[in-house]
């Protein structure tokens, strides 16, 4: 649930500006992301970092403070085969 402490991870394809997470690279630290639940509740997250890891590196889904609420977005870098990781914390 979006109300639970922990890390919500969302992976989406990078269609190179054709939708899903293609424009993730436009986000920067301190940008705000809004997520809406099925019952229209709004949750606000602030971007804390964006970085790349090897495609086999799963550590970003486990790296978070277990006392806070995090959002991790994951997509492919189609140029080099790495994964683009965006970390955000719930306000």
mmCIF file of the C-alpha atoms, coordinates in Angstrom:
data_MODEL
# 
_entry.id   MODEL 
# 
loop_
_atom_site.group_PDB 
_atom_site.id 
_atom_site.type_symbol 
_atom_site.label_atom_id 
_atom_site.label_alt_id 
_atom_site.label_comp_id 
_atom_site.label_asym_id 
_atom_site.label_entity_id 
_atom_site.label_seq_id 
_atom_site.pdbx_PDB_ins_code 
_atom_site.Cartn_x 
_atom_site.Cartn_y 
_atom_site.Cartn_z 
_atom_site.occupancy 
_atom_site.B_iso_or_equiv 
_atom_site.pdbx_formal_charge 
_atom_site.auth_seq_id 
_atom_site.auth_comp_id 
_atom_site.auth_asym_id 
_atom_site.auth_atom_id 
_atom_site.pdbx_PDB_model_num 
ATOM 1  C CA . UNK A 1 1  ? 0.000  0.000  0.000   1.00 0.00 ? 1  UNK A CA 1 
ATOM 2  C CA . UNK A 1 2  ? 1.139  3.580  -0.600  1.00 0.00 ? 2  UNK A CA 1 
ATOM 3  C CA . UNK A 1 3  ? 0.616  4.267  3.114   1.00 0.00 ? 3  UNK A CA 1 
ATOM 4  C CA . UNK A 1 4  ? 3.091  1.594  4.216   1.00 0.00 ? 4  UNK A CA 1 
ATOM 5  C CA . UNK A 1 5  ? 6.674  2.313  5.171   1.00 0.00 ? 5  UNK A CA 1 
ATOM 6  C CA . UNK A 1 6  ? 9.067  0.815  2.638   1.00 0.00 ? 6  UNK A CA 1 
ATOM 7  C CA . UNK A 1 7  ? 10.010 1.044  -1.013  1.00 0.00 ? 7  UNK A CA 1 
ATOM 8  C CA . UNK A 1 8  ? 7.501  0.976  -3.863  1.00 0.00 ? 8  UNK A CA 1 
ATOM 9  C CA . UNK A 1 9  ? 9.277  -0.074 -7.068  1.00 0.00 ? 9  UNK A CA 1 
ATOM 10 C CA . UNK A 1 10 ? 7.829  0.556  -10.509 1.00 0.00 ? 10 UNK A CA 1 
ATOM 11 C CA . UNK A 1 11 ? 9.584  -0.687 -13.640 1.00 0.00 ? 11 UNK A CA 1 
ATOM 12 C CA . UNK A 1 12 ? 8.585  0.602  -17.054 1.00 0.00 ? 12 UNK A CA 1 
ATOM 13 C CA . UNK A 1 13 ? 9.880  0.246  -20.573 1.00 0.00 ? 13 UNK A CA 1 
ATOM 14 C CA . UNK A 1 14 ? 11.886 3.047  -22.119 1.00 0.00 ? 14 UNK A CA 1 
ATOM 15 C CA . UNK A 1 15 ? 10.456 3.567  -25.588 1.00 0.00 ? 15 UNK A CA 1 
ATOM 16 C CA . UNK A 1 16 ? 12.919 6.381  -26.416 1.00 0.00 ? 16 UNK A CA 1 
ATOM 17 C CA . UNK A 1 17 ? 10.399 9.231  -26.125 1.00 0.00 ? 17 UNK A CA 1 
ATOM 18 C CA . UNK A 1 18 ? 7.463  7.082  -27.173 1.00 0.00 ? 18 UNK A CA 1 
ATOM 19 C CA . UNK A 1 19 ? 5.909  6.829  -23.642 1.00 0.00 ? 19 UNK A CA 1 
ATOM 20 C CA . UNK A 1 20 ? 6.285  4.932  -20.397 1.00 0.00 ? 20 UNK A CA 1 
ATOM 21 C CA . UNK A 1 21 ? 9.585  6.031  -18.765 1.00 0.00 ? 21 UNK A CA 1 
ATOM 22 C CA . UNK A 1 22 ? 11.236 7.484  -21.891 1.00 0.00 ? 22 UNK A CA 1 
ATOM 23 C CA . UNK A 1 23 ? 11.529 10.959 -20.376 1.00 0.00 ? 23 UNK A CA 1 
ATOM 24 C CA . UNK A 1 24 ? 12.797 9.911  -16.953 1.00 0.00 ? 24 UNK A CA 1 
ATOM 25 C CA . UNK A 1 25 ? 16.100 11.635 -17.745 1.00 0.00 ? 25 UNK A CA 1 
ATOM 26 C CA . UNK A 1 26 ? 14.272 14.999 -17.699 1.00 0.00 ? 26 UNK A CA 1 
ATOM 27 C CA . UNK A 1 27 ? 13.654 14.693 -13.960 1.00 0.00 ? 27 UNK A CA 1 
ATOM 28 C CA . UNK A 1 28 ? 16.208 16.075 -11.510 1.00 0.00 ? 28 UNK A CA 1 
ATOM 29 C CA . UNK A 1 29 ? 16.818 16.118 -7.773  1.00 0.00 ? 29 UNK A CA 1 
ATOM 30 C CA . UNK A 1 30 ? 14.018 17.911 -5.869  1.00 0.00 ? 30 UNK A CA 1 
ATOM 31 C CA . UNK A 1 31 ? 11.452 17.463 -8.674  1.00 0.00 ? 31 UNK A CA 1 
ATOM 32 C CA . UNK A 1 32 ? 8.065  16.295 -7.408  1.00 0.00 ? 32 UNK A CA 1 
ATOM 33 C CA . UNK A 1 33 ? 6.235  13.135 -8.506  1.00 0.00 ? 33 UNK A CA 1 
ATOM 34 C CA . UNK A 1 34 ? 2.544  12.572 -7.788  1.00 0.00 ? 34 UNK A CA 1 
ATOM 35 C CA . UNK A 1 35 ? 0.993  9.118  -7.611  1.00 0.00 ? 35 UNK A CA 1 
ATOM 36 C CA . UNK A 1 36 ? -2.747 8.602  -7.255  1.00 0.00 ? 36 UNK A CA 1 
ATOM 37 C CA . UNK A 1 37 ? -4.315 5.550  -5.650  1.00 0.00 ? 37 UNK A CA 1 
ATOM 38 C CA . UNK A 1 38 ? -7.372 3.811  -7.079  1.00 0.00 ? 38 UNK A CA 1 
ATOM 39 C CA . UNK A 1 39 ? -9.546 5.781  -4.648  1.00 0.00 ? 39 UNK A CA 1 
ATOM 40 C CA . UNK A 1 40 ? -8.054 9.121  -5.839  1.00 0.00 ? 40 UNK A CA 1 
ATOM 41 C CA . UNK A 1 41 ? -5.721 9.740  -2.882  1.00 0.00 ? 41 UNK A CA 1 
ATOM 42 C CA . UNK A 1 42 ? -2.668 11.764 -3.920  1.00 0.00 ? 42 UNK A CA 1 
ATOM 43 C CA . UNK A 1 43 ? 0.815  10.812 -2.725  1.00 0.00 ? 43 UNK A CA 1 
ATOM 44 C CA . UNK A 1 44 ? 3.733  13.204 -3.207  1.00 0.00 ? 44 UNK A CA 1 
ATOM 45 C CA . UNK A 1 45 ? 7.345  12.122 -3.623  1.00 0.00 ? 45 UNK A CA 1 
ATOM 46 C CA . UNK A 1 46 ? 10.466 14.257 -4.049  1.00 0.00 ? 46 UNK A CA 1 
ATOM 47 C CA . UNK A 1 47 ? 13.286 12.991 -6.269  1.00 0.00 ? 47 UNK A CA 1 
ATOM 48 C CA . UNK A 1 48 ? 16.467 12.386 -4.274  1.00 0.00 ? 48 UNK A CA 1 
ATOM 49 C CA . UNK A 1 49 ? 18.703 10.816 -6.938  1.00 0.00 ? 49 UNK A CA 1 
ATOM 50 C CA . UNK A 1 50 ? 18.925 9.478  -10.478 1.00 0.00 ? 50 UNK A CA 1 
ATOM 51 C CA . UNK A 1 51 ? 21.710 7.125  -11.469 1.00 0.00 ? 51 UNK A CA 1 
ATOM 52 C CA . UNK A 1 52 ? 22.556 4.049  -13.544 1.00 0.00 ? 52 UNK A CA 1 
ATOM 53 C CA . UNK A 1 53 ? 23.453 0.509  -12.581 1.00 0.00 ? 53 UNK A CA 1 
ATOM 54 C CA . UNK A 1 54 ? 24.391 -2.640 -14.450 1.00 0.00 ? 54 UNK A CA 1 
ATOM 55 C CA . UNK A 1 55 ? 21.333 -4.444 -15.813 1.00 0.00 ? 55 UNK A CA 1 
ATOM 56 C CA . UNK A 1 56 ? 21.878 -7.324 -13.362 1.00 0.00 ? 56 UNK A CA 1 
ATOM 57 C CA . UNK A 1 57 ? 22.215 -5.086 -10.275 1.00 0.00 ? 57 UNK A CA 1 
ATOM 58 C CA . UNK A 1 58 ? 19.085 -5.420 -8.132  1.00 0.00 ? 58 UNK A CA 1 
ATOM 59 C CA . UNK A 1 59 ? 20.485 -3.502 -5.155  1.00 0.00 ? 59 UNK A CA 1 
ATOM 60 C CA . UNK A 1 60 ? 18.470 -0.286 -5.785  1.00 0.00 ? 60 UNK A CA 1 
ATOM 61 C CA . UNK A 1 61 ? 15.237 -2.015 -4.799  1.00 0.00 ? 61 UNK A CA 1 
ATOM 62 C CA . UNK A 1 62 ? 16.751 -2.917 -1.416  1.00 0.00 ? 62 UNK A CA 1 
ATOM 63 C CA . UNK A 1 63 ? 18.616 0.331  -0.643  1.00 0.00 ? 63 UNK A CA 1 
ATOM 64 C CA . UNK A 1 64 ? 16.363 2.544  1.455   1.00 0.00 ? 64 UNK A CA 1 
ATOM 65 C CA . UNK A 1 65 ? 15.794 3.726  5.013   1.00 0.00 ? 65 UNK A CA 1 
ATOM 66 C CA . UNK A 1 66 ? 13.370 1.194  6.504   1.00 0.00 ? 66 UNK A CA 1 
ATOM 67 C CA . UNK A 1 67 ? 11.640 3.932  8.525   1.00 0.00 ? 67 UNK A CA 1 
ATOM 68 C CA . UNK A 1 68 ? 10.482 6.045  5.565   1.00 0.00 ? 68 UNK A CA 1 
ATOM 69 C CA . UNK A 1 69 ? 8.385  5.778  2.408   1.00 0.00 ? 69 UNK A CA 1 
ATOM 70 C CA . UNK A 1 70 ? 10.255 5.546  -0.896  1.00 0.00 ? 70 UNK A CA 1 
ATOM 71 C CA . UNK A 1 71 ? 9.518  5.307  -4.585  1.00 0.00 ? 71 UNK A CA 1 
ATOM 72 C CA . UNK A 1 72 ? 11.982 3.699  -6.993  1.00 0.00 ? 72 UNK A CA 1 
ATOM 73 C CA . UNK A 1 73 ? 11.421 3.986  -10.753 1.00 0.00 ? 73 UNK A CA 1 
ATOM 74 C CA . UNK A 1 74 ? 13.424 1.670  -13.009 1.00 0.00 ? 74 UNK A CA 1 
ATOM 75 C CA . UNK A 1 75 ? 13.867 1.711  -16.783 1.00 0.00 ? 75 UNK A CA 1 
ATOM 76 C CA . UNK A 1 76 ? 16.432 0.760  -19.423 1.00 0.00 ? 76 UNK A CA 1 
ATOM 77 C CA . UNK A 1 77 ? 19.140 2.921  -20.905 1.00 0.00 ? 77 UNK A CA 1 
ATOM 78 C CA . UNK A 1 78 ? 18.766 1.686  -24.465 1.00 0.00 ? 78 UNK A CA 1 
ATOM 79 C CA . UNK A 1 79 ? 22.153 3.110  -25.479 1.00 0.00 ? 79 UNK A CA 1 
ATOM 80 C CA . UNK A 1 80 ? 24.343 1.110  -23.102 1.00 0.00 ? 80 UNK A CA 1 
ATOM 81 C CA . UNK A 1 81 ? 22.132 -1.662 -21.653 1.00 0.00 ? 81 UNK A CA 1 
ATOM 82 C CA . UNK A 1 82 ? 22.246 -0.311 -18.091 1.00 0.00 ? 82 UNK A CA 1 
ATOM 83 C CA . UNK A 1 83 ? 19.249 0.412  -15.876 1.00 0.00 ? 83 UNK A CA 1 
ATOM 84 C CA . UNK A 1 84 ? 18.279 3.983  -15.009 1.00 0.00 ? 84 UNK A CA 1 
ATOM 85 C CA . UNK A 1 85 ? 17.227 4.288  -11.365 1.00 0.00 ? 85 UNK A CA 1 
ATOM 86 C CA . UNK A 1 86 ? 15.214 7.170  -9.926  1.00 0.00 ? 86 UNK A CA 1 
ATOM 87 C CA . UNK A 1 87 ? 14.842 7.339  -6.136  1.00 0.00 ? 87 UNK A CA 1 
ATOM 88 C CA . UNK A 1 88 ? 12.268 9.548  -4.419  1.00 0.00 ? 88 UNK A CA 1 
ATOM 89 C CA . UNK A 1 89 ? 11.021 9.947  -0.862  1.00 0.00 ? 89 UNK A CA 1 
ATOM 90 C CA . UNK A 1 90 ? 7.423  10.545 0.179   1.00 0.00 ? 90 UNK A CA 1 
ATOM 91 C CA . UNK A 1 91 ? 6.729  14.011 1.621   1.00 0.00 ? 91 UNK A CA 1 
# 
